[in-house]
Short mmCIF file of C-alpha atoms in Angstrom, two decimals:
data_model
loop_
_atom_site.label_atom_id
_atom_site.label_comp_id
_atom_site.label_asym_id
_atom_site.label_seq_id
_atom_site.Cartn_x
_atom_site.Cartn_y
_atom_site.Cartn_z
CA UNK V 1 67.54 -157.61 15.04
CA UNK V 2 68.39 -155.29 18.08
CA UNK V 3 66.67 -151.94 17.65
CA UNK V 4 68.87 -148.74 18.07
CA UNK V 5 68.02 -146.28 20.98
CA UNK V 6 68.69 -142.65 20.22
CA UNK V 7 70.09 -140.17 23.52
CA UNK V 8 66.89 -138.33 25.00
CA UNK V 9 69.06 -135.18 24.83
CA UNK V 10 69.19 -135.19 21.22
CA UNK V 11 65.79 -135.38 20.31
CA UNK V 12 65.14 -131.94 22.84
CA UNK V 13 65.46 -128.44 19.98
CA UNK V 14 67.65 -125.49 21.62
CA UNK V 15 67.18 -122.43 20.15
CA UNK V 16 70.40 -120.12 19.32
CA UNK V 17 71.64 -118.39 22.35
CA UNK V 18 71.08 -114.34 21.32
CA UNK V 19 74.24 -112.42 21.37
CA UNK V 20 75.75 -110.67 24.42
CA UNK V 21 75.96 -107.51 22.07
CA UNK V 22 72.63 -107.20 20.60
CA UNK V 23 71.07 -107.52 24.39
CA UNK V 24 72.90 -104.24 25.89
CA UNK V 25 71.83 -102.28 22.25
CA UNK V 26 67.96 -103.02 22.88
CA UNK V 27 68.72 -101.80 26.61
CA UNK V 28 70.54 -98.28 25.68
CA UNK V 29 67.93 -97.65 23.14
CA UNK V 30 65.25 -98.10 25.59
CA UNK V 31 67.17 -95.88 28.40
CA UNK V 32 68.21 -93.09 25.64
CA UNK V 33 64.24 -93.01 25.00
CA UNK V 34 63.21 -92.83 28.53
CA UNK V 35 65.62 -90.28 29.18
CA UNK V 36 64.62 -87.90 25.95
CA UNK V 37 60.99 -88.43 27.42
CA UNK V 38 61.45 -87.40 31.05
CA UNK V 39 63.63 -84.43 29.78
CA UNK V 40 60.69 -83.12 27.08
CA UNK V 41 58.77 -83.30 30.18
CA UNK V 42 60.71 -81.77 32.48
CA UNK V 43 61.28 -78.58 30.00
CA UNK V 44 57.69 -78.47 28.77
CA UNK V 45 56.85 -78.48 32.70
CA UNK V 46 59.34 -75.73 33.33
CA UNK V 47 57.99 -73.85 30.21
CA UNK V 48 54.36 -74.05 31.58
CA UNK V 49 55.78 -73.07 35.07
CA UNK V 50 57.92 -70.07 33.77
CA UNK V 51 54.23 -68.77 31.65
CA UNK V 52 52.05 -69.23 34.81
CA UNK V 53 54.85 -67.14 36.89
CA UNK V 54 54.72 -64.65 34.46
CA UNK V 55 51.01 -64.52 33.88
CA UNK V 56 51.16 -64.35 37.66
CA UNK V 57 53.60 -61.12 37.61
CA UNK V 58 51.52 -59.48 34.77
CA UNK V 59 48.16 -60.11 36.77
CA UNK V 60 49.80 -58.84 40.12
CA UNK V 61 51.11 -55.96 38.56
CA UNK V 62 47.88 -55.19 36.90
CA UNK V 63 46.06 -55.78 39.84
CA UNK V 64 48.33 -53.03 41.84
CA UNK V 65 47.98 -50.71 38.81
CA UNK V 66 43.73 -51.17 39.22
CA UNK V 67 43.88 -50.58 43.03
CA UNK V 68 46.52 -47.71 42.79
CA UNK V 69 43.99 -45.92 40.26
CA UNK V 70 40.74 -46.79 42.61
CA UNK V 71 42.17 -45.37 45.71
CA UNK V 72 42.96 -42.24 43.73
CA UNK V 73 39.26 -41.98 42.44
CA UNK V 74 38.26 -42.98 45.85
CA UNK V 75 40.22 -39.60 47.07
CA UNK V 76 39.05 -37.36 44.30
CA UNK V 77 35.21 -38.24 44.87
CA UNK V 78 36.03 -37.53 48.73
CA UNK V 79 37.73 -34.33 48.52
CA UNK V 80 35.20 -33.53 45.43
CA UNK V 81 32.27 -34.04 47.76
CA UNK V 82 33.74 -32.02 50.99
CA UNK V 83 33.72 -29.01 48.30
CA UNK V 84 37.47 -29.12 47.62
CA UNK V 85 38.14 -26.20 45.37
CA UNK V 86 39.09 -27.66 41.84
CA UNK V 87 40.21 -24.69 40.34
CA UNK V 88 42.78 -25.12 42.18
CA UNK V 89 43.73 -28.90 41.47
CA UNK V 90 43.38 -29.58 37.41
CA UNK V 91 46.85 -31.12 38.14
CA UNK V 92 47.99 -33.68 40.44
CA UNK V 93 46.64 -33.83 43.72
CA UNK V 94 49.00 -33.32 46.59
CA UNK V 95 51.57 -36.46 46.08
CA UNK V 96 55.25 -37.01 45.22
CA UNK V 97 55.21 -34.15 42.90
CA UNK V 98 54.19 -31.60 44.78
CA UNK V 99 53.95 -32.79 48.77
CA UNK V 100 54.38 -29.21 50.08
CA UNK V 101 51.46 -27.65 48.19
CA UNK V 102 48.92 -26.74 51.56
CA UNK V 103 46.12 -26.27 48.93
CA UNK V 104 45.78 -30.01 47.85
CA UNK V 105 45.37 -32.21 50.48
CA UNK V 106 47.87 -34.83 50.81
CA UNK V 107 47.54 -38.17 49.35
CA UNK V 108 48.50 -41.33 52.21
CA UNK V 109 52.33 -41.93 51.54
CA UNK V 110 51.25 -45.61 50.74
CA UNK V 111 49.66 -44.15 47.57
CA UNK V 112 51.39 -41.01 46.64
CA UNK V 113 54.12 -42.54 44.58
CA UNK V 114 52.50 -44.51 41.82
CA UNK V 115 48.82 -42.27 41.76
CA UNK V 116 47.97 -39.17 40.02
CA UNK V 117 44.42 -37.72 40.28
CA UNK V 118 43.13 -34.76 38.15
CA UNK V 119 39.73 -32.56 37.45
CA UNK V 120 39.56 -32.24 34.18
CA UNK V 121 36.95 -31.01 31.30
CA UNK V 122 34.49 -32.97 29.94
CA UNK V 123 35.25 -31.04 26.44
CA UNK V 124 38.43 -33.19 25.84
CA UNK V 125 37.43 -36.62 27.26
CA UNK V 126 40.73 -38.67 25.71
CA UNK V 127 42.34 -38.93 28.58
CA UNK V 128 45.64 -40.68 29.11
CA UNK V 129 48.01 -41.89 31.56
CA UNK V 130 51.80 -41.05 30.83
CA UNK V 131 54.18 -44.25 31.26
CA UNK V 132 55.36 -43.18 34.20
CA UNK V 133 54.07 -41.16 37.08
CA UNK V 134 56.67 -39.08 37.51
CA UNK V 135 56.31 -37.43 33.35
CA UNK V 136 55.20 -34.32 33.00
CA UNK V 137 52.54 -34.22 32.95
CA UNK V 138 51.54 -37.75 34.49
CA UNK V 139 47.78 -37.12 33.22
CA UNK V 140 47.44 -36.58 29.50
CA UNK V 141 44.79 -34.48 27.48
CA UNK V 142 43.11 -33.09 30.88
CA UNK V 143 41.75 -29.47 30.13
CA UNK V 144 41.03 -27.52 33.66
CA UNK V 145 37.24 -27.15 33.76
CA UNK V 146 35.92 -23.98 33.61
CA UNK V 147 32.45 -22.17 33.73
CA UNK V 148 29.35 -25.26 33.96
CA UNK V 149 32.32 -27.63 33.74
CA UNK V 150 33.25 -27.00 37.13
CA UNK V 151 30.59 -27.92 38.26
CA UNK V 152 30.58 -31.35 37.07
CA UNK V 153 33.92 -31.87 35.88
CA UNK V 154 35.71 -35.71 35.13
CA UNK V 155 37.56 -37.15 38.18
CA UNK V 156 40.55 -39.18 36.54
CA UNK V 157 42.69 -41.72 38.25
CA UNK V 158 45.95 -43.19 37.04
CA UNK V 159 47.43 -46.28 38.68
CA UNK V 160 50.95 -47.10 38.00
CA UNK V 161 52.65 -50.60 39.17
CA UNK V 162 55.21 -50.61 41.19
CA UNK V 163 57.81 -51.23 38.50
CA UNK V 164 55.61 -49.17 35.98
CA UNK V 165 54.88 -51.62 33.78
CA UNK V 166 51.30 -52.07 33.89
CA UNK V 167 49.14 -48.83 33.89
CA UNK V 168 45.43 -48.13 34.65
CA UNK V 169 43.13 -45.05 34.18
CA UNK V 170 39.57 -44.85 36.14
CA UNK V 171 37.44 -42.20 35.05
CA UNK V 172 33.53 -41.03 36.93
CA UNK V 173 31.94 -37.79 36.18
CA UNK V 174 31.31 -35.90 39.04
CA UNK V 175 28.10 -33.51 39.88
CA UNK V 176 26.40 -31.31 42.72
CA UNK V 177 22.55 -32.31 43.07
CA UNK V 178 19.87 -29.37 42.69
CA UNK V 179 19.76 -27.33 45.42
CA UNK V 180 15.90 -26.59 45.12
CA UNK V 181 13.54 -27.10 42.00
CA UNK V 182 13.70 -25.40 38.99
CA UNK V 183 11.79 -22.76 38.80
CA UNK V 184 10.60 -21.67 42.37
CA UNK V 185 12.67 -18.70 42.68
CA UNK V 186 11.78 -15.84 40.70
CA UNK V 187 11.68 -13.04 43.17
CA UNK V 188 14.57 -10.94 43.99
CA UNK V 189 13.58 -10.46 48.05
CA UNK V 190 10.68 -12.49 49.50
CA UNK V 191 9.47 -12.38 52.90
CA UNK V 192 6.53 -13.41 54.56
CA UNK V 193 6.74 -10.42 57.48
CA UNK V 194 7.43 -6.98 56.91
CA UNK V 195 10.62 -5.01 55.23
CA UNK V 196 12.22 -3.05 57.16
CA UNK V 197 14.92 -1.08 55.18
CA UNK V 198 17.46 2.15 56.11
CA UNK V 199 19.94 3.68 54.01
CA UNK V 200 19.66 3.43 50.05
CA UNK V 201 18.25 0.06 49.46
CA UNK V 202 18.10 -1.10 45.15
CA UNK V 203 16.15 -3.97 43.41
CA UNK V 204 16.79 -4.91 40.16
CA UNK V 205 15.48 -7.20 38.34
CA UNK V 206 15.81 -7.78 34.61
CA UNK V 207 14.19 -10.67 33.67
CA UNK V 208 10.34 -10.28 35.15
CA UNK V 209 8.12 -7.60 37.16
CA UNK V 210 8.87 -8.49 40.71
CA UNK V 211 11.56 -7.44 42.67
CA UNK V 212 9.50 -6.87 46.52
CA UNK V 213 7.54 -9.92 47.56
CA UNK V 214 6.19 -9.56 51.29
CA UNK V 215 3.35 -10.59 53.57
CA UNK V 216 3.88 -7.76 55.74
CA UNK V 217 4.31 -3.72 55.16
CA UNK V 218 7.31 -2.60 53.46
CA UNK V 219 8.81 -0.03 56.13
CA UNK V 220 10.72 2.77 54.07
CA UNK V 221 10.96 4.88 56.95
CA UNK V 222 13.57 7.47 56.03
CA UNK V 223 15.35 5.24 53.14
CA UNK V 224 15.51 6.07 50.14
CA UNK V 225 14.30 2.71 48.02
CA UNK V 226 14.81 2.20 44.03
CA UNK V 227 13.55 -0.68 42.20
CA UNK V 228 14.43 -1.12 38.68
CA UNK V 229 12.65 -3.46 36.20
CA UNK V 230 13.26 -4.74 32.49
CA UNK V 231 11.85 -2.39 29.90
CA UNK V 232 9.07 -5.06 27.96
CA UNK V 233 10.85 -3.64 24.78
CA UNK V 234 14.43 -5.71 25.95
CA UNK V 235 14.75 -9.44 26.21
CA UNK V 236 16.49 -10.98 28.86
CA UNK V 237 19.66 -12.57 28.58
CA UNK V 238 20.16 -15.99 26.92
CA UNK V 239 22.55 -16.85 29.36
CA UNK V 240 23.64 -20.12 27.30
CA UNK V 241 24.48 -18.07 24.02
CA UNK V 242 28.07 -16.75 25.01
CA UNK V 243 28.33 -14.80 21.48
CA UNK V 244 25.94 -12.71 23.40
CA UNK V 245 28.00 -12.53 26.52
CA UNK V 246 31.09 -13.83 26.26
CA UNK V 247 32.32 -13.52 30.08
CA UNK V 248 29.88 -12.05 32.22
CA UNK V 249 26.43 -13.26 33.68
CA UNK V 250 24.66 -9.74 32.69
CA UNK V 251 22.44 -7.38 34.57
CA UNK V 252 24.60 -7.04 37.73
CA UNK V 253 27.57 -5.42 35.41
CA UNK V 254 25.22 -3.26 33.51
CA UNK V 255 23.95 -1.45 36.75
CA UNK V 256 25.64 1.54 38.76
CA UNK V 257 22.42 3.06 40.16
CA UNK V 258 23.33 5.29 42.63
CA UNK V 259 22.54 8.34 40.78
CA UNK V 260 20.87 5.96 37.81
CA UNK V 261 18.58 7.23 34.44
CA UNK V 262 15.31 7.09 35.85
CA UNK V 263 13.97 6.14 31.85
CA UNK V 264 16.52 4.26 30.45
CA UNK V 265 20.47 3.43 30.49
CA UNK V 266 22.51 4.68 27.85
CA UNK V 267 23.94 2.21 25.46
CA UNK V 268 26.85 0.64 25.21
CA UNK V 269 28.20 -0.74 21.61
CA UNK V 270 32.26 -1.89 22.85
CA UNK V 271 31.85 -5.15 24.20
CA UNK V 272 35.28 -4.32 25.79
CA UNK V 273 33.98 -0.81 27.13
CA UNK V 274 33.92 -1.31 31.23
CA UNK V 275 33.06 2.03 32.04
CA UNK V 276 29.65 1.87 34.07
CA UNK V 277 28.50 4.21 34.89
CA UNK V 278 24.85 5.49 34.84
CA UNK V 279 25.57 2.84 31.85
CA UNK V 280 23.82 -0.48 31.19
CA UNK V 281 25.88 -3.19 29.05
CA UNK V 282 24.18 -3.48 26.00
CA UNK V 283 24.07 -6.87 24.41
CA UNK V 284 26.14 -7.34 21.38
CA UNK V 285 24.02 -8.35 18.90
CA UNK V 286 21.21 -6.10 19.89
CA UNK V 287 21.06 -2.15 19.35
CA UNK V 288 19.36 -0.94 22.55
CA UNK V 289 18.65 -2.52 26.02
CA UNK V 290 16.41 -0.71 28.90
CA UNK V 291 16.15 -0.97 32.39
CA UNK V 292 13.53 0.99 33.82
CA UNK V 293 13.02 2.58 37.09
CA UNK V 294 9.69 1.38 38.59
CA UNK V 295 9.99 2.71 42.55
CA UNK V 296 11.50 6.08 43.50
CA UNK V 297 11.10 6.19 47.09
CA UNK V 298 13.25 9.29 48.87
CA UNK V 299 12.85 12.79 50.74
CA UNK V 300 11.76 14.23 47.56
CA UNK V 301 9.97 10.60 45.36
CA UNK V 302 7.22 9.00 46.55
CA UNK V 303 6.54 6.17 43.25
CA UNK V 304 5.88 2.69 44.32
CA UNK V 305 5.78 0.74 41.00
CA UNK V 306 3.54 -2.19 40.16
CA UNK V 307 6.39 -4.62 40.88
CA UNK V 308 5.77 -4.25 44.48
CA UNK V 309 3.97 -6.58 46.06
CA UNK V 310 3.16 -5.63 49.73
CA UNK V 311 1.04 -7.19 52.64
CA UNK V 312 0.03 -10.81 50.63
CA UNK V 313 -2.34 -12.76 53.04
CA UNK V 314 -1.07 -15.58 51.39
CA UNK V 315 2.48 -15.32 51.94
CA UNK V 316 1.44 -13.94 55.15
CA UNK V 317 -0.36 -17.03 56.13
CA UNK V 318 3.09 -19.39 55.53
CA UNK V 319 4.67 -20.65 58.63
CA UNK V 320 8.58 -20.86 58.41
CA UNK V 321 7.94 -24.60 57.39
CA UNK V 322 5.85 -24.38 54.69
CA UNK V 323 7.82 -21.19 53.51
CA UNK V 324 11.03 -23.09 53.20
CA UNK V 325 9.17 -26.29 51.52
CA UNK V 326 7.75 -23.83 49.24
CA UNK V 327 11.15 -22.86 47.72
CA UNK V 328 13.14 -25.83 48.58
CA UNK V 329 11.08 -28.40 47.54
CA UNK V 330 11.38 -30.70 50.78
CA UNK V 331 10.81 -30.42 54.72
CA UNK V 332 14.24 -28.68 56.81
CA UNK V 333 15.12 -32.01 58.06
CA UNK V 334 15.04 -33.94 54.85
CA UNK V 335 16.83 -31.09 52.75
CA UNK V 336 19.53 -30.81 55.54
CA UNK V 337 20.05 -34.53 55.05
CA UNK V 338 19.92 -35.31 51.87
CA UNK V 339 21.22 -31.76 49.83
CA UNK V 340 23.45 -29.90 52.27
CA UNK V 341 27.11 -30.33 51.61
CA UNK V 342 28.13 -28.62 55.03
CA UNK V 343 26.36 -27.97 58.36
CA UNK V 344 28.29 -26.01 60.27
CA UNK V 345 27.85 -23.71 63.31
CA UNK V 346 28.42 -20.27 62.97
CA UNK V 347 31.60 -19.65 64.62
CA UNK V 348 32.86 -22.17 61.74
CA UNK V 349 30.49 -20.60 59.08
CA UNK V 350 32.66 -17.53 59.87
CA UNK V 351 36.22 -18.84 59.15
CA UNK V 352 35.06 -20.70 56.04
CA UNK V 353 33.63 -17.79 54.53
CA UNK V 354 36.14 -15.24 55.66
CA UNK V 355 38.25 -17.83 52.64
CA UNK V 356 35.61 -17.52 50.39
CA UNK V 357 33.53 -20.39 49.63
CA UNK V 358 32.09 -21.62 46.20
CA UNK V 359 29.34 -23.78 44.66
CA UNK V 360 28.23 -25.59 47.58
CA UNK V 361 24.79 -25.75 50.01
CA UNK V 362 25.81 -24.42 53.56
CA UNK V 363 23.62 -25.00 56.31
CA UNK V 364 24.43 -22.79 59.51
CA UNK V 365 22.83 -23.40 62.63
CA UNK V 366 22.35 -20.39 64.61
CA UNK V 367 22.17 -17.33 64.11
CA UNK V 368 25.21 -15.61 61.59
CA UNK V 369 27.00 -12.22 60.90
CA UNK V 370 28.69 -11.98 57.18
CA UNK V 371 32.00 -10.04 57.33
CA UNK V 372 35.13 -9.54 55.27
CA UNK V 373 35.61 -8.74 52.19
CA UNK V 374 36.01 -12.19 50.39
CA UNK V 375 33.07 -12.63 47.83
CA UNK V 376 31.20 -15.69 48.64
CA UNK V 377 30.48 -17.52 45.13
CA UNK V 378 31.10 -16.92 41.59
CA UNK V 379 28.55 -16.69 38.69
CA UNK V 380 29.24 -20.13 37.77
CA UNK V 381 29.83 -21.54 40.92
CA UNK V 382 27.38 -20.06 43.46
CA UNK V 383 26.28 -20.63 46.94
CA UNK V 384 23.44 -21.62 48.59
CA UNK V 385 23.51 -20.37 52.32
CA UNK V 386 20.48 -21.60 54.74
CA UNK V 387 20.65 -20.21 58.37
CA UNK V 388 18.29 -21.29 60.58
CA UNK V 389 18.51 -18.25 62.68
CA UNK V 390 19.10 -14.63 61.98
CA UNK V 391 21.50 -13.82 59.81
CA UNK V 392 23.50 -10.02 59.62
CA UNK V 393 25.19 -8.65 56.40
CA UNK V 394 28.44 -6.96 57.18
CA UNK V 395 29.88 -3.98 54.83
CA UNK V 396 31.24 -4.93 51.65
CA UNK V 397 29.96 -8.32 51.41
CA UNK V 398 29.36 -9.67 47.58
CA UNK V 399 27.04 -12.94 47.80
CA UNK V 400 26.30 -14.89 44.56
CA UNK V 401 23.67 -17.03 45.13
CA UNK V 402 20.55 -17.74 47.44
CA UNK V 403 20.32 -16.30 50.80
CA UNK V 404 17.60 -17.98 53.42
CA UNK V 405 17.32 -17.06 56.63
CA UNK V 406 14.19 -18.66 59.16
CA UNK V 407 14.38 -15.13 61.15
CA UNK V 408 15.79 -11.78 59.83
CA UNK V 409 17.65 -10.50 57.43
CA UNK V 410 19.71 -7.15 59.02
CA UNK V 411 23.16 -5.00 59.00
CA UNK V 412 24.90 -2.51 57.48
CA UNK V 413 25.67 -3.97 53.80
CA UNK V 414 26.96 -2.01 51.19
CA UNK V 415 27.58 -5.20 48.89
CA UNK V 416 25.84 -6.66 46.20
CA UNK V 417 23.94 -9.76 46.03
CA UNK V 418 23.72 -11.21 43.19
CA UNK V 419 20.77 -13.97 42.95
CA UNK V 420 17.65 -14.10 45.71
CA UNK V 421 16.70 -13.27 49.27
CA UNK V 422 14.34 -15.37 51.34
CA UNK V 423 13.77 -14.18 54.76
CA UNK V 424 10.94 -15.80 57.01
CA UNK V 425 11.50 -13.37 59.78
CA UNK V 426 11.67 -9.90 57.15
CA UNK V 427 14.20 -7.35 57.07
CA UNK V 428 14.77 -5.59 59.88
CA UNK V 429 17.35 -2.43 59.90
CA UNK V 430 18.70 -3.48 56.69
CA UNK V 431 20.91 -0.11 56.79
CA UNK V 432 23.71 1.15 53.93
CA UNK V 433 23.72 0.23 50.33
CA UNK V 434 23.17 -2.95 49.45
CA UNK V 435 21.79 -4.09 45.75
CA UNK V 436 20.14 -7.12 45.26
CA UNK V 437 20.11 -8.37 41.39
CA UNK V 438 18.08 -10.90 40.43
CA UNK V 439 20.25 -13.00 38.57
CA UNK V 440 18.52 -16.31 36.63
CA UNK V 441 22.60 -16.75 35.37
CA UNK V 442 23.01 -17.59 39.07
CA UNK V 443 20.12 -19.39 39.94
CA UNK V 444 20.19 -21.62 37.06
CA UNK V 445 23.57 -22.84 38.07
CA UNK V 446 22.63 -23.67 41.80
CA UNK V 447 21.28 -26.97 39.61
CA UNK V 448 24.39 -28.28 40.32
CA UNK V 449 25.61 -27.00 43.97
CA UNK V 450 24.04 -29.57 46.10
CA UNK V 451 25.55 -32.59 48.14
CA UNK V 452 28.58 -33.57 45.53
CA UNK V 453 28.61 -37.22 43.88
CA UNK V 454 29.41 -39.57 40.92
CA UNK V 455 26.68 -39.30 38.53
CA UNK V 456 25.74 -42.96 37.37
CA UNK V 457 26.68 -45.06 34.10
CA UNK V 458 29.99 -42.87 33.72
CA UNK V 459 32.06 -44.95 35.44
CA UNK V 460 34.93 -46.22 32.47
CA UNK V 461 38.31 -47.46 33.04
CA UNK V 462 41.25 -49.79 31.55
CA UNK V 463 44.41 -51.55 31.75
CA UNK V 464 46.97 -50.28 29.76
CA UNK V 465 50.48 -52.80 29.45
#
């Protein structure tokens, strides 16, 4: 029997072709996906882009808003430490706002537009910075320092971007350094050499027994010489109680001595009485005060009171080195460095002081004639005026502060000086009127008078957005 042979081909299994249709489906699903993903990624990349640019705006506009506010603390420290006058700038510094005011010096026009600088009280510290720098006014809260305050007022910066929308405030306290130890004056006039004096020459001094202090002889010659003391029945002015005096330092207001009560000044009970005189301003919460007269030397007096003290050996002995160190605290060459806030020479000693001239250490080289009639300090702001030469009082000059001089003290003064006299070389012809009050009001604020700077750990400042 013939076996059957089956075709090759139809023992071989083909599978169903896949439809034509179902192939481009699979392939649009896939691009559709593709496409979703790249455009997710193309927005969430733009997103991240768009946040970086802007983070990148905010931290360059914050950045400008820092710098604007540093270079405006930068230029109050400066003009702060040259002995700018800040009574005179509690507002804006000379910028934008006010570019044709001579008496603040102008800000560089790359920084006047979005900077404001003030001095301003430490008593109301919440200081602000307005949202623009053009409000009024562009510094908020700032009180004008007055009294100790100005002194060592706040220096406060505000920054502005240059759209305005980032702002930033910088604030230092500021502060003179001593301008000699605490403590180591407590004499009215001291001189190693001898006092020469003319005229009608006063002392007072209200607050110890000393008012002459001199190695040498004190010349009277044909003067007539009046020293006045505190009675040891008054106390001396608490200068930091202003209940007790509200306005004035004290003793130098209470005095008008040319024909003075040689026992005691009459009282006065009106704080608002200003009459003087023959009168010494009585405290306010105390019934009497005294000042009596110790030395009555004239034509027709011849009383030298205990508080002179005349021909020391000791002070005597003290070279001009030792007698500055001895009040000052350190050698002329270290002090000149380190405290002085000016050295000038005394053709430019002349003009500054012929402006007047407050709270600063002044160190004149050569010898110096006062003139004018532009008082040179205040009570709260006094000066401190070394000249290593001799120096000559002019009429009508009133000095608040400490006068040194390494040779002699002479002129024709009919002012008031209201503080202490050191003079290595003595008085010589020391003609007219002149008072000198010893004023611990004064001295005690001469703490703060030295070479200006920031005082450390009050540095603050923030962004504001």
């Amino acid at each position: 029997m013939e076996a059957t042979t089956m075709p090759v081909s139809s023992l071989v299994h083909r599978p169903p072709a896949a439809p034509h249709a179902q192939e481009g489906a699979m392939a649009l699903l896939f691009s559709v996906v593709v496409l979703l993903i790249s455009t997710l990624t193309v927005f969430v990349a733009s997103r991240s882009t768009l946040s970086e640019q802007r983070l990148s705006a905010n931290e360059a506009r914050s950045r400008a808003a820092f710098e604007h506010a540093q270079g405006g603390m930068d230029y109050a420290v400066g003009e702060f430490a040259r002995g700018l006058d800040i009574t005179t700038t509690t507002n804006p510094l000379n910028t934008a706002v006010d570019p044709d005011d001579d008496s603040k010096p102008a800000l560089p026009d790359e920084l006047a537009a979005q900077i404001r600088v003030a001095f301003c009280s430490p008593a109301v510290a919440d200081f602000r910075c307005a949202d623009t720098p053009a409000a009024t006014p562009p510094i908020q809260n700032c009180q004008p320092p007055a009294g100790a305050y100005l002194l060592q007022p706040f220096a406060v910066a505000c920054g502005w971007s240059d759209d305005n929308a980032a702002r930033h405030i910088v604030i230092q306290r500021l502060s003179g350094t001593p301008a000699f130890p605490s403590g180591t004056i407590n004499n009215p006039l001291s001189t190693p050499s001898s006092a020469g004096l003319g005229g009608s020459f006063t002392v007072v001094n209200y607050f110890n027994n000393l008012t002459y202090w001199t190695g040498g002889s004190l010349d009277y010659g044909n003067a007539t010489v009046k020293s006045f003391i505190r009675n040891p029945g008054s106390t001396p002015a608490n200068y930091s109680d202003d209940s007790v005096y509200p306005t004035e330092s004290d003793i130098y207001k209470s005095y008008q001595l040319a024909d003075a009560l040689g026992d005691q000044c009459a009282v006065i009970a009106d704080e608002n009485d200003r009459v003087y005189n023959n009168k010494c301003k009585a405290p306010t919460n105390k019934s009497t005060t005294h000042l009596l007269q110790s030395t009555d030397k004239g034509a027709n007096a011849n009383t030298i009171g205990a508080d002179v003290v005349d021909k020391d050996i000791n002070l005597a002995a003290l070279s001009e080195a030792s007698f500055f160190r001895q009040f000052f605290g350190l050698d002329k060459t270290d002090y000149k460095g380190s405290i002085t806030s000016q050295i000038l020479t005394p053709s430019e000693a002349a003009d500054k002081f012929a402006n007047g001239v407050y709270g600063e250490v002044i160190w004149v080289d050569g010898n110096l004639t006062l003139s004018g009639t532009e008082p040179i300090g205040t009570i709260d702001r006094p000066v401190v005026l070394i000249v290593d030469g001799d120096l000559a009082l002019g009429a009508g000059i009133d000095f608040y502060g400490v006068l040194y001089t390494s040779g002699s003290l002479s002129g024709n003064a009919n002012g008031n000086i209201y503080g202490a006299v050191l003079a290595h070389g003595g008085t010589t012809n020391l003609n007219g009127n002149p008072t000198i009050f010893y004023d611990e009001g004064v001295l005690v604020n001469t703490a703060k008078v030295g070479r200006r700077t920031t005082l450390p750990g009050s540095w603050r400042d923030w962004s504001i957005e």
